[in-house]
Amino acid sequence: VARAGALLTGLLVLMLSVLSSVVTARDKQLAAQDSQLGIVLGQQLGILESYFERARTIDALLAANPVFTDFYRAPGTNDAKIRAGGPLIDRVNEALAYLEELYPGRIGEACFIDSSGAEIARVVDGVRAAPADLSQDEDANPFFAPTLAFGEGRVYQAKMYKSPDTHNEVISNSTVITAGGHTGIVHYEIALDTFRMTDSGNGVAASIVDADTGHTILDSRTQGIAGATTDQSWATMIQRGLAAEVTTVQDRRVAYRRLPVTDGNANNWYVAVSAPQFGLGWTRGLGVKSLALLAAALLTIIVSGASWVGHLRSVRRLASYDPLTGLPNRTLFTQRLQAALRPGRGAAVLLIDLERFKEVNDALGYRYGDQLLQQVARRLTAELPATTVARLGGDDFAVLLPGRHGDDVRTAEAAADQILAVLHRTFTVEGTGMDLEASIGVAWSAEPGLSAEALLRHADAAMNRAKEHHTGRETYDPTDEQHSPHRLQLLGDLRRAIESEDQILVHYQPKVDLETGRAAGVEALVRWEHPEQGCLMPDTFIPLAENTTLIRGLTARVLDIAVRQAKCWLDQGRPVPVAVNLSTRCLLDATLPDHVFDLLTSVGLPTSLLELEITESTAMADPDRARSILHALHEGGIRLSIDDFGTGHSSMAYLQQLPVDELKIDRSFVAQMIDSEGSAVLVRTAITLGHNLGLLVVAEGVETADMVAALRDLGCDIAQGYHYSRPVSAPDVERWLANCPGYDPARRAA
């Protein structure tokens, strides 16, 4: 009895231990799955919310286009103006068609409707409707009355319906416009299928469900619009009235959440993601007799052990590999690099940064950006199959080239050039062609005992130099690092230079009005006449100053020199506007407006002859504070310009809130517009956007007559670059002005 009791007790303890282990393991996997579903759900919600916000912004910008109010204010009846045709109605159609060109494949129909219900203009898939085809009963549409009731300045998003024009299931956005005693609606449709979430192929499915009906609208596992199909499981969950939950439905684990309710959005949607549930059937088949119990216990231990090993492998892989591209991540890359740096051996590191990758996410969405990163990863691994290629995060990649000999530096540089050639070939994502630029930093473990972290830092310094100089590829030089002894000494010299009277110089680069050929002003560019190293260009010392408070003193010095020079020209009868660049530290300094106005008053220079330039990234460092300071400057009469437009991170909605007068298109786009269709499209888009916002548009880096002709054809206002003049001293500017028609204040004001 004692032996039997001991045996049974032992088996019971064993079985309970096995069951506890199995249940614990399954719970961990369920928790991990729930966490993964929650992450995917958050991403899908973010994408949809971004879609809605972008749609509202697009409608608000479209409604701000003056062509609609111009139509109403023009004399005559609507019918007469429509039948007459001409530039008035053409501009309305062009504004609607441009919206479709900006977002092809998503926006299929856009129209302008009078409050009477009669269409004034309609564009479907880029085709303008003839006057005879315009509808006269748009007031019967479900979006019409709610939009008018919503009022001007607000965007109404209608529930899903089938478009009679494109025959697609759509949602629409509408905004009221009033002018000249008339009221109208600007309206456009977004194809619902463009909201479809990508099927990951790993069993995870994503759906959009109507919270009011329980109908599945879109599902990543099916094609087309699901329509009025009802899944009873959705209906059951929705009836419970929960805004969010993670639950099990049949054999799938489901996480769902209701989209936040926004004012003017008639759609009430749930977003749900699901995957096959982990661990089904693991605890079944256990017998009641002792031998069956023991066999089941041992089998369960084996299964549990195998499952745990697989789980550990999965966890290790997640900890060491990038889930998007499947490449090693920073942790694994650093480990392999450290192993390659063992005594007697060396290694080279290539650090790759994709230029303007954020523009893809901003313009097309994160789905396009993710697919583009996956294509980049495939090209890199295919081009360098015998090496370690890793994604370090964002749009940064790294390549490890183990080696033995000093000539491996040249091998690494050749590999970098090879990568640049591969990345410069056009990528195609869902039928959209994309051209990428990249900057590569090359570093070699020339020093014995060099750590992996130090070698990566060297490669990063070289990559930053390649980005600054737009050279594509640079090899590490000790002077690249910001905290090297040479840089620290240069920082001290700069502090003394600012306090001196003769080391900080200002050169000026002219700007030319493309329509009249007249001088449109000059940009002040700082130079440092170092007592030992000679004339230093800004990229040598400006990055140093921006990392310290020295940038404020340097900016104040440049501003003082430029303002006094502008006053000198004014006294000579040459009223030449001078532009000065502001850094982030200066823009966020609350005392900046008082300092600028005190300087102008003391020198006696009119505010109209000073312009301040900021970059998009500078304004986005602290948007609210920057906007307040810019408003104070602008209200005092200072003209403001957005420099390097297209390379920053600002949204169109934020730009519209800034009191700026001018956009400067970055030289990187202008330099390639003749040879690259993609760059030409970006330049044309920037010019159109600037003009729609009522701004002057300046093109930087204009170096040839072909560029001048192309920019003039695109309607660009002002050009600046070596084609006209390099940055030169004030006396040289005066000689240049003597051969150029003078500045025209009336043209600038217009």
XYZ file of C-alpha atoms in Angstrom:
750
model
C 0.000 0.000 0.000
C 2.843 2.348 0.859
C 4.657 1.619 -2.390
C 1.453 2.000 -4.421
C 0.602 5.223 -2.637
C 4.103 6.557 -3.236
C 3.927 5.566 -6.911
C 0.500 7.115 -7.403
C 1.553 10.225 -5.520
C 4.688 10.503 -7.644
C 2.734 10.062 -10.867
C 0.160 12.598 -9.719
C 2.874 15.108 -8.874
C 4.536 14.406 -12.230
C 1.270 14.839 -14.093
C 0.384 18.022 -12.256
C 3.860 19.365 -12.963
C 3.491 18.485 -16.628
C 0.035 20.046 -16.812
C 1.273 23.146 -15.005
C 4.235 23.388 -17.368
C 2.004 22.905 -20.425
C -0.550 25.446 -19.273
C 2.175 27.934 -18.334
C 3.903 27.528 -21.698
C 0.609 27.915 -23.545
C -0.277 30.995 -21.506
C 3.090 32.536 -22.350
C 2.571 31.855 -26.029
C -0.949 33.236 -25.855
C 0.390 36.325 -24.096
C 3.092 36.684 -26.748
C 0.508 36.241 -29.497
C -1.822 38.752 -27.848
C 1.066 41.201 -27.638
C 1.887 40.696 -31.314
C -1.768 41.106 -32.306
C -1.943 44.263 -30.199
C 1.107 45.699 -31.985
C -0.301 44.872 -35.438
C -3.693 46.277 -34.400
C -2.078 49.519 -33.241
C -0.201 49.800 -36.541
C -3.362 49.253 -38.600
C -5.296 51.766 -36.496
C -2.491 54.284 -36.924
C -2.541 53.789 -40.693
C -6.318 54.319 -40.901
C -6.239 57.340 -38.603
C -3.404 58.724 -40.715
C -5.519 58.121 -43.860
C -8.461 60.009 -42.347
C -6.294 62.881 -41.119
C -4.569 63.136 -44.496
C -7.949 63.084 -46.269
C -9.223 65.944 -44.119
C -6.026 67.903 -44.714
C -6.254 67.336 -48.481
C -9.873 68.566 -48.547
C -9.018 71.611 -46.426
C -6.114 72.516 -48.740
C -8.247 71.943 -51.817
C -10.983 74.147 -50.406
C -8.375 76.847 -49.723
C -7.600 77.032 -53.446
C -8.851 80.426 -54.640
C -10.158 79.058 -57.958
C -13.493 78.091 -56.381
C -14.147 81.494 -54.821
C -12.948 83.145 -58.047
C -15.618 81.187 -59.932
C -18.399 82.422 -57.638
C -17.185 86.006 -57.669
C -17.019 86.154 -61.451
C -20.065 87.883 -62.996
C -22.861 85.852 -64.528
C -24.904 82.797 -63.606
C -23.285 79.443 -62.874
C -24.794 77.887 -66.016
C -23.541 80.733 -68.173
C -20.041 80.497 -66.758
C -20.003 76.716 -67.258
C -21.204 76.957 -70.876
C -18.750 79.772 -71.598
C -15.833 77.579 -70.545
C -12.490 79.295 -70.708
C -9.845 79.855 -68.000
C -12.381 80.335 -65.191
C -13.864 76.824 -65.368
C -10.553 75.351 -66.616
C -8.840 76.394 -63.384
C -11.579 74.700 -61.350
C -11.171 71.482 -63.350
C -7.375 71.669 -63.087
C -7.571 71.987 -59.291
C -9.812 68.905 -59.128
C -7.648 66.949 -61.602
C -4.444 67.854 -59.747
C -5.866 66.196 -56.648
C -6.205 62.909 -58.566
C -2.676 63.249 -59.953
C -1.297 63.810 -56.467
C -2.928 60.649 -55.134
C -3.403 58.315 -58.128
C -5.302 55.103 -57.526
C -6.924 56.407 -54.356
C -8.962 59.417 -55.420
C -11.023 58.557 -58.495
C -13.646 61.335 -58.532
C -13.641 64.964 -57.412
C -16.306 67.612 -58.025
C -17.480 71.137 -57.218
C -21.228 71.365 -56.390
C -23.425 74.403 -55.928
C -25.765 74.583 -52.905
C -28.645 74.140 -55.351
C -27.459 70.586 -55.976
C -26.138 71.324 -59.479
C -22.622 70.237 -60.341
C -20.303 73.004 -61.534
C -17.364 70.731 -62.424
C -16.453 67.037 -62.087
C -13.299 65.047 -62.859
C -13.400 61.214 -62.933
C -10.130 59.277 -63.302
C -8.514 62.387 -64.756
C -11.313 63.006 -67.320
C -13.331 66.218 -67.078
C -17.093 65.950 -67.398
C -18.691 67.836 -70.284
C -21.230 70.535 -69.304
C -24.079 68.371 -70.600
C -22.986 65.467 -68.375
C -22.965 67.448 -65.133
C -25.553 66.272 -62.594
C -28.323 68.604 -61.428
C -29.538 66.592 -58.409
C -26.466 66.114 -56.223
C -28.579 67.299 -53.286
C -30.082 63.774 -53.227
C -26.730 62.298 -52.186
C -26.367 61.387 -48.491
C -23.300 63.590 -48.019
C -24.923 66.777 -49.360
C -27.179 67.958 -46.514
C -24.807 66.985 -43.663
C -21.931 68.833 -45.340
C -23.937 72.054 -45.702
C -25.112 71.717 -42.105
C -21.534 71.169 -40.960
C -20.536 74.619 -42.184
C -17.486 76.267 -43.715
C -13.989 75.303 -42.599
C -14.963 71.783 -41.534
C -14.736 68.466 -43.379
C -17.585 65.917 -43.467
C -16.731 62.266 -44.191
C -19.712 60.287 -45.532
C -20.493 56.632 -44.907
C -19.478 54.013 -47.459
C -21.446 53.980 -50.719
C -20.983 52.824 -54.326
C -19.809 55.626 -56.589
C -21.995 56.084 -59.670
C -18.944 57.503 -61.495
C -16.121 55.014 -60.719
C -18.407 52.099 -59.697
C -16.143 51.529 -56.678
C -17.166 51.326 -53.057
C -15.989 54.653 -51.634
C -16.096 57.054 -48.738
C -16.137 60.747 -49.491
C -14.899 63.990 -47.955
C -16.726 67.289 -48.452
C -16.102 70.905 -47.432
C -18.296 74.016 -47.722
C -17.049 77.053 -49.650
C -18.727 80.478 -49.533
C -17.986 83.491 -51.714
C -19.831 86.320 -53.384
C -23.111 85.377 -51.722
C -22.878 81.790 -53.034
C -22.349 78.518 -51.197
C -20.861 75.391 -52.688
C -19.257 72.092 -51.783
C -15.850 70.725 -52.783
C -16.190 66.942 -52.732
C -13.969 63.964 -53.578
C -14.149 60.185 -53.205
C -11.540 57.735 -51.875
C -11.736 54.137 -53.092
C -12.457 51.977 -50.062
C -10.235 49.207 -51.399
C -7.171 51.430 -50.830
C -7.710 50.981 -47.093
C -7.141 47.240 -47.462
C -4.426 46.002 -45.134
C -1.704 43.773 -46.558
C -2.003 40.024 -45.983
C 1.191 39.188 -44.105
C 1.100 35.566 -45.233
C 1.822 34.238 -41.721
C -1.786 33.580 -40.754
C -2.431 37.060 -39.369
C -5.543 38.552 -40.974
C -6.828 42.123 -40.742
C -10.428 43.287 -41.177
C -12.522 46.446 -41.092
C -16.016 45.931 -39.657
C -18.996 48.295 -39.598
C -19.862 48.762 -35.914
C -23.467 49.649 -36.734
C -24.308 46.562 -38.818
C -21.647 43.977 -38.047
C -20.835 43.761 -41.776
C -17.243 42.936 -42.741
C -16.230 45.748 -45.105
C -12.660 44.714 -45.962
C -10.661 41.585 -45.198
C -7.015 40.993 -46.072
C -7.791 37.357 -46.957
C -10.315 38.204 -49.687
C -10.407 40.328 -52.814
C -12.737 43.260 -53.385
C -15.247 44.760 -50.997
C -16.960 42.220 -48.746
C -20.213 44.154 -48.835
C -23.144 43.197 -46.621
C -21.675 39.898 -45.374
C -22.190 39.441 -41.673
C -19.990 37.302 -39.453
C -22.029 36.268 -36.421
C -18.936 36.425 -34.257
C -18.527 40.128 -35.154
C -22.164 40.806 -34.444
C -21.899 39.068 -31.051
C -18.811 41.032 -30.020
C -20.229 44.333 -31.231
C -23.466 43.751 -29.326
C -21.420 43.574 -26.142
C -20.626 47.247 -26.698
C -16.894 46.967 -25.966
C -14.615 49.539 -27.600
C -11.652 47.125 -27.535
C -10.976 43.517 -26.569
C -8.739 40.503 -27.156
C -10.755 37.271 -27.265
C -10.984 33.825 -28.858
C -13.474 33.129 -31.632
C -13.672 29.468 -32.679
C -10.047 28.540 -33.474
C -8.640 32.074 -33.873
C -7.337 34.671 -31.452
C -8.843 38.083 -32.242
C -7.889 41.603 -31.140
C -10.228 44.410 -32.126
C -10.699 48.071 -31.346
C -13.123 50.747 -32.450
C -11.676 53.682 -34.368
C -11.860 56.888 -32.286
C -14.953 58.942 -33.015
C -14.064 62.195 -34.782
C -16.304 65.149 -35.476
C -17.803 64.949 -38.941
C -16.930 61.279 -39.590
C -20.112 59.313 -40.285
C -18.240 56.001 -40.382
C -18.264 53.875 -37.236
C -15.662 51.164 -37.771
C -13.912 48.447 -35.871
C -10.427 47.271 -36.867
C -9.673 43.636 -36.037
C -6.627 41.411 -36.451
C -6.660 37.659 -35.872
C -4.426 34.612 -36.073
C -4.756 30.865 -35.427
C -4.713 30.352 -31.665
C -1.643 28.781 -30.125
C -1.759 25.495 -28.235
C -5.058 23.953 -29.313
C -5.383 20.343 -28.097
C -2.188 20.247 -26.068
C -3.855 18.903 -22.898
C -6.101 16.290 -24.545
C -5.740 12.508 -24.622
C -4.584 12.044 -21.028
C -5.592 8.602 -19.651
C -6.813 7.723 -16.176
C -4.802 4.539 -15.570
C -1.345 4.707 -14.175
C 0.542 3.467 -17.288
C -1.457 5.744 -19.605
C -0.928 8.577 -17.159
C 2.827 7.998 -17.116
C 3.010 7.711 -20.922
C 0.911 10.839 -21.346
C 3.064 12.647 -18.779
C 6.291 11.720 -20.534
C 4.831 12.595 -23.929
C 3.620 15.899 -22.583
C 7.077 16.606 -21.165
C 8.635 15.900 -24.569
C 6.062 18.008 -26.405
C 6.374 20.776 -23.859
C 10.153 20.653 -24.046
C 10.110 20.775 -27.850
C 7.647 23.619 -27.767
C 9.764 25.522 -25.247
C 12.875 25.021 -27.386
C 10.971 26.355 -30.378
C 9.727 29.259 -28.325
C 13.262 30.064 -27.170
C 14.483 29.913 -30.765
C 11.675 32.249 -31.794
C 12.501 34.639 -28.955
C 16.201 34.542 -29.837
C 15.382 35.216 -33.473
C 13.132 38.139 -32.554
C 15.940 39.474 -30.374
C 18.539 39.100 -33.140
C 16.711 39.668 -36.434
C 14.691 42.488 -37.924
C 11.071 41.267 -38.288
C 10.393 43.358 -41.422
C 13.365 42.358 -43.598
C 14.578 39.185 -41.880
C 18.094 40.660 -41.713
C 20.260 40.618 -38.563
C 19.501 43.583 -36.298
C 21.968 45.911 -34.561
C 22.540 43.508 -31.642
C 23.470 40.508 -33.804
C 25.483 42.666 -36.214
C 27.534 44.082 -33.320
C 28.175 40.559 -32.001
C 29.385 39.340 -35.410
C 31.506 42.446 -35.844
C 33.134 41.939 -32.450
C 33.872 38.318 -33.392
C 35.428 39.460 -36.679
C 37.751 41.846 -34.797
C 39.616 39.068 -32.996
C 43.436 39.427 -32.785
C 45.250 39.043 -36.071
C 42.224 39.835 -38.179
C 40.392 42.928 -39.294
C 37.066 43.994 -40.728
C 35.442 46.780 -42.688
C 31.999 48.228 -41.978
C 29.762 49.965 -44.517
C 27.005 52.081 -42.958
C 24.196 52.929 -45.402
C 21.587 55.667 -44.972
C 18.746 56.061 -47.496
C 18.160 59.697 -48.452
C 14.629 61.176 -48.301
C 13.102 57.816 -47.343
C 10.643 59.592 -45.036
C 9.089 61.254 -48.092
C 7.895 57.820 -49.240
C 6.096 57.214 -45.932
C 4.643 60.731 -45.864
C 3.473 60.788 -49.480
C 2.431 57.162 -50.070
C 2.024 55.566 -46.632
C 3.959 53.178 -44.422
C 2.949 50.134 -46.454
C 4.917 51.436 -49.434
C 7.836 52.328 -47.160
C 7.940 48.831 -45.638
C 7.861 47.160 -49.052
C 10.613 49.478 -50.256
C 12.825 48.522 -47.279
C 12.225 44.840 -48.042
C 13.319 45.374 -51.667
C 16.435 47.231 -50.512
C 17.282 44.307 -48.190
C 16.877 41.787 -51.023
C 19.104 43.800 -53.357
C 21.844 44.151 -50.753
C 21.889 40.448 -49.856
C 21.793 39.441 -53.529
C 24.677 41.788 -54.377
C 26.825 40.744 -51.376
C 25.780 37.128 -50.657
C 28.913 36.150 -48.711
C 28.722 39.004 -46.205
C 26.592 39.999 -43.229
C 23.971 42.556 -44.230
C 21.946 44.025 -41.338
C 19.198 46.551 -40.782
C 20.148 48.734 -37.833
C 16.814 50.534 -37.647
C 14.676 52.943 -39.684
C 16.312 53.344 -43.107
C 19.849 52.495 -41.878
C 21.598 49.338 -43.122
C 25.095 47.972 -42.443
C 27.438 45.553 -44.197
C 30.279 43.603 -42.498
C 33.300 42.680 -44.634
C 35.769 40.489 -42.672
C 39.351 40.549 -43.971
C 43.071 40.266 -43.317
C 44.967 42.762 -45.454
C 45.289 46.536 -45.707
C 44.040 46.552 -49.281
C 40.627 45.545 -47.912
C 39.975 49.273 -47.523
C 39.950 49.541 -51.294
C 37.817 46.392 -51.466
C 35.335 47.961 -49.037
C 35.224 51.191 -51.065
C 34.591 49.156 -54.223
C 31.781 47.307 -52.429
C 30.292 50.661 -51.374
C 30.353 51.922 -54.981
C 28.754 48.634 -56.040
C 25.961 49.128 -53.484
C 25.356 52.708 -54.661
C 24.969 51.485 -58.237
C 22.489 48.812 -57.121
C 20.414 51.221 -55.011
C 20.299 53.831 -57.768
C 18.294 51.480 -59.993
C 14.580 52.306 -59.885
C 12.470 50.403 -57.361
C 8.887 49.461 -58.218
C 6.363 49.150 -55.380
C 2.798 48.253 -56.395
C 3.322 49.777 -59.820
C 4.874 52.995 -58.499
C 8.460 53.732 -59.577
C 10.763 55.138 -56.902
C 14.335 56.409 -57.164
C 16.515 56.405 -54.051
C 19.772 58.091 -53.161
C 22.058 56.780 -50.424
C 25.035 57.897 -48.356
C 27.605 55.274 -47.304
C 30.287 55.565 -44.653
C 33.278 53.176 -44.857
C 35.419 52.362 -41.809
C 38.314 49.875 -41.454
C 39.757 48.417 -38.250
C 43.254 49.746 -38.823
C 43.951 50.087 -35.079
C 44.586 46.855 -33.086
C 42.126 46.313 -30.261
C 39.434 48.517 -31.819
C 35.970 47.685 -30.459
C 32.863 47.051 -32.539
C 31.194 50.152 -31.077
C 34.173 52.333 -32.038
C 34.249 50.971 -35.604
C 30.512 51.606 -35.995
C 31.032 55.148 -34.684
C 33.777 55.671 -37.275
C 31.494 54.448 -40.064
C 28.724 56.733 -38.798
C 31.062 59.743 -38.861
C 32.067 58.928 -42.445
C 28.417 58.499 -43.444
C 27.526 61.892 -41.966
C 30.309 63.482 -44.003
C 28.974 61.789 -47.147
C 25.514 63.232 -46.395
C 26.878 66.722 -45.720
C 28.936 66.825 -48.920
C 26.456 64.827 -51.077
C 29.309 62.604 -52.286
C 27.527 59.275 -51.939
C 30.468 57.495 -50.281
C 33.147 58.598 -47.821
C 35.889 56.687 -45.975
C 36.472 57.409 -42.296
C 38.953 60.104 -41.403
C 39.702 60.888 -37.723
C 38.748 64.526 -38.321
C 35.166 63.419 -39.079
C 34.320 62.908 -35.407
C 32.698 65.782 -33.581
C 34.559 65.127 -30.320
C 38.103 64.616 -31.666
C 40.873 66.866 -30.256
C 40.986 68.732 -33.589
C 37.276 69.556 -33.331
C 37.588 70.673 -29.711
C 40.438 73.005 -30.617
C 38.422 74.353 -33.553
C 35.523 75.007 -31.177
C 37.773 77.159 -28.966
C 39.104 79.028 -31.997
C 35.528 79.714 -33.127
C 34.624 81.205 -29.735
C 37.559 83.626 -30.041
C 36.724 84.347 -33.704
C 33.206 85.508 -32.810
C 34.677 87.938 -30.297
C 37.238 89.247 -32.807
C 36.587 91.958 -35.402
C 38.046 90.502 -38.577
C 37.645 86.691 -38.677
C 33.890 86.302 -39.303
C 33.083 87.345 -42.883
C 29.825 87.364 -44.837
C 29.556 86.619 -48.550
C 26.388 87.172 -50.546
C 24.798 85.087 -53.299
C 22.372 86.948 -55.590
C 18.820 85.793 -56.317
C 17.201 86.588 -59.690
C 13.545 87.068 -60.633
C 12.950 84.534 -63.434
C 10.184 86.566 -65.081
C 11.900 89.959 -65.246
C 15.591 89.064 -64.921
C 15.899 91.648 -62.142
C 17.824 91.136 -58.917
C 15.459 89.773 -56.264
C 17.833 90.051 -53.305
C 20.840 88.244 -51.852
C 21.445 85.508 -49.278
C 24.053 86.137 -46.579
C 26.470 83.188 -46.183
C 29.073 83.127 -43.408
C 32.802 82.452 -43.891
C 35.546 82.130 -41.271
C 38.964 83.585 -42.033
C 40.956 81.348 -39.656
C 44.366 82.832 -38.779
C 46.147 79.497 -39.423
C 43.876 77.411 -41.657
C 42.709 80.179 -43.970
C 39.130 80.597 -45.224
C 36.845 77.902 -43.778
C 33.486 77.062 -45.327
C 30.313 76.806 -43.175
C 30.146 73.002 -43.187
C 33.444 72.980 -41.280
C 32.269 74.962 -38.260
C 28.468 75.448 -38.385
C 27.744 71.854 -37.157
C 30.113 72.519 -34.235
C 28.407 75.786 -33.364
C 24.894 74.298 -33.605
C 25.746 71.773 -30.901
C 26.665 74.577 -28.491
C 25.416 78.024 -27.513
C 28.027 79.527 -29.856
C 25.454 79.410 -32.658
C 23.554 82.282 -31.046
C 26.594 84.548 -30.931
C 27.599 83.545 -34.459
C 24.082 84.214 -35.814
C 23.934 87.575 -34.038
C 27.280 88.511 -35.600
C 26.213 87.498 -39.117
C 22.872 89.285 -38.692
C 24.626 92.482 -37.591
C 27.037 92.398 -40.563
C 24.269 91.628 -43.088
C 21.902 94.342 -41.780
C 24.630 97.010 -41.824
C 25.641 95.984 -45.357
C 22.013 96.211 -46.512
C 21.806 99.715 -44.989
C 25.012 100.678 -46.831
C 23.497 99.522 -50.142
C 20.277 101.372 -49.351
C 22.237 104.594 -48.741
C 23.883 104.081 -52.166
C 20.434 103.907 -53.787
C 20.394 100.112 -54.013
C 17.539 98.712 -51.863
C 18.657 95.052 -51.841
C 16.781 92.577 -49.544
C 19.196 90.399 -47.541
C 18.299 86.898 -46.274
C 19.928 85.424 -43.143
C 19.659 81.793 -41.991
C 18.417 80.905 -38.482
C 19.365 77.750 -36.549
C 17.057 75.817 -34.206
C 18.585 77.364 -31.073
C 18.087 80.885 -32.415
C 14.528 80.276 -33.626
C 13.470 78.944 -30.206
C 15.017 81.915 -28.368
C 12.130 84.042 -27.065
C 14.325 87.181 -27.161
C 15.009 86.824 -30.913
C 12.240 89.208 -32.171
C 13.298 91.984 -29.763
C 16.948 91.566 -30.783
C 16.121 91.723 -34.517
C 13.874 94.779 -34.251
C 16.342 96.599 -31.943
C 19.106 95.974 -34.498
C 17.001 97.230 -37.420
C 15.999 100.341 -35.464
C 19.563 101.155 -34.410
C 20.921 100.692 -37.956
C 17.943 102.366 -39.645
C 17.107 99.551 -42.071
C 13.438 99.032 -43.085
C 12.045 95.652 -42.064
C 11.077 94.953 -45.687
C 14.778 94.596 -46.600
C 15.454 91.745 -44.130
C 14.413 88.145 -44.682
C 14.990 85.254 -42.252
C 15.324 81.676 -43.511
C 14.453 78.571 -41.489
C 14.473 74.889 -42.421
C 11.509 72.533 -42.007
C 13.364 70.505 -39.352
C 14.169 73.718 -37.458
C 10.492 74.694 -37.296
C 9.478 71.170 -36.197
C 11.913 71.065 -33.240
C 9.278 72.828 -31.069
C 6.329 73.673 -33.385
C 4.241 75.748 -30.964
C 7.137 77.858 -29.750
C 8.553 78.314 -33.244
C 5.159 79.389 -34.595
C 4.791 82.011 -31.833
C 8.224 83.524 -32.518
C 7.715 83.479 -36.301
C 4.370 85.282 -35.929
C 6.054 87.977 -33.825
C 8.730 88.490 -36.507
C 6.248 88.456 -39.385
C 3.832 90.868 -37.736
C 6.756 93.274 -37.345
C 7.319 93.248 -41.130
C 10.089 90.636 -41.456
C 9.743 88.333 -44.465
C 10.143 84.610 -43.675
C 11.297 81.772 -45.899
C 11.276 77.954 -45.599
C 14.770 76.836 -46.697
C 15.712 73.363 -48.072
C 12.021 72.576 -48.663
C 11.366 68.865 -49.238
C 14.156 67.526 -46.992
C 12.424 68.051 -43.630
C 9.578 66.442 -41.711
C 6.787 68.981 -41.675
C 3.260 68.277 -42.854
C 1.319 70.416 -45.327
C -1.159 71.267 -42.564
C 1.625 72.596 -40.341
C 3.231 74.592 -43.162
C -0.111 76.281 -43.771
C -0.054 77.550 -40.163
C 3.357 79.208 -40.495
C 3.415 82.918 -41.458
C 5.950 82.388 -44.246
C 6.252 84.287 -47.513
C 8.560 82.036 -49.493
C 9.533 78.384 -50.154
C 13.080 77.507 -51.237
C 13.296 74.167 -53.061
C 16.355 72.216 -51.931
C 19.254 72.078 -54.387
C 19.278 68.256 -54.308
C 15.973 68.213 -56.243
C 16.839 71.099 -58.583
C 20.232 69.604 -59.513
C 18.587 66.395 -60.808
C 15.415 67.783 -62.382
C 16.843 67.783 -65.930
C 17.961 64.136 -65.823
C 15.485 62.638 -63.325
C 11.750 62.592 -63.985
C 11.136 61.910 -60.284
C 13.026 65.037 -59.224
C 11.234 67.082 -61.907
C 7.873 65.934 -60.547
C 8.912 66.885 -57.014
C 10.027 70.346 -58.171
C 6.781 70.888 -60.097
C 4.746 69.716 -57.075
C 6.637 72.039 -54.719
C 6.059 75.026 -57.039
C 2.341 74.256 -57.316
C 2.030 73.785 -53.558
C 3.849 77.045 -52.866
C 1.683 79.018 -55.266
C -1.511 77.425 -53.903
C -0.435 78.620 -50.452
C 0.200 82.114 -51.824
C 4.005 81.923 -51.477
C 6.918 82.900 -53.688
C 8.995 79.882 -54.774
C 12.810 80.017 -54.981
C 14.938 77.292 -56.600
C 18.415 76.789 -55.116
C 21.432 75.256 -56.852
C 20.607 76.552 -60.354
C 23.785 75.940 -62.343
C 22.843 75.832 -66.050
C 20.760 77.682 -68.578
C 18.703 74.490 -69.103
C 17.707 74.578 -65.449
C 16.702 78.236 -65.771
C 14.521 77.485 -68.796
C 12.894 74.475 -67.130
C 12.158 76.400 -63.937
C 10.729 79.335 -65.892
C 8.415 76.920 -67.766
C 7.235 75.476 -64.435
C 6.330 78.945 -63.145
C 9.101 79.209 -60.534
C 9.495 82.792 -59.301
C 13.151 83.175 -58.285
C 16.415 81.305 -58.981
C 19.683 81.219 -57.056
C 22.891 79.405 -57.954
C 26.241 79.349 -59.718
C 24.600 80.053 -63.094
C 24.177 83.636 -61.892
C 26.899 83.988 -59.282
C 28.804 82.172 -56.570
C 28.682 83.627 -53.045
C 30.945 86.686 -53.261
C 32.031 89.630 -51.144
C 29.974 92.808 -50.861
C 32.119 94.774 -53.410
C 31.738 91.905 -55.900
C 27.974 91.930 -55.347
C 27.943 95.638 -56.161
C 29.786 94.958 -59.429
C 27.313 92.168 -60.210
C 24.366 94.463 -59.514
C 25.838 97.051 -61.866
C 25.365 94.532 -64.728
C 21.906 93.362 -63.632
C 18.561 95.225 -63.634
C 17.817 96.608 -60.224
C 15.585 95.225 -57.518
C 11.870 95.892 -58.054
C 9.950 96.273 -54.738
C 6.612 96.411 -56.548
C 7.283 93.031 -58.209
C 8.224 91.507 -54.846
C 5.057 92.839 -53.204
C 2.915 91.461 -56.031
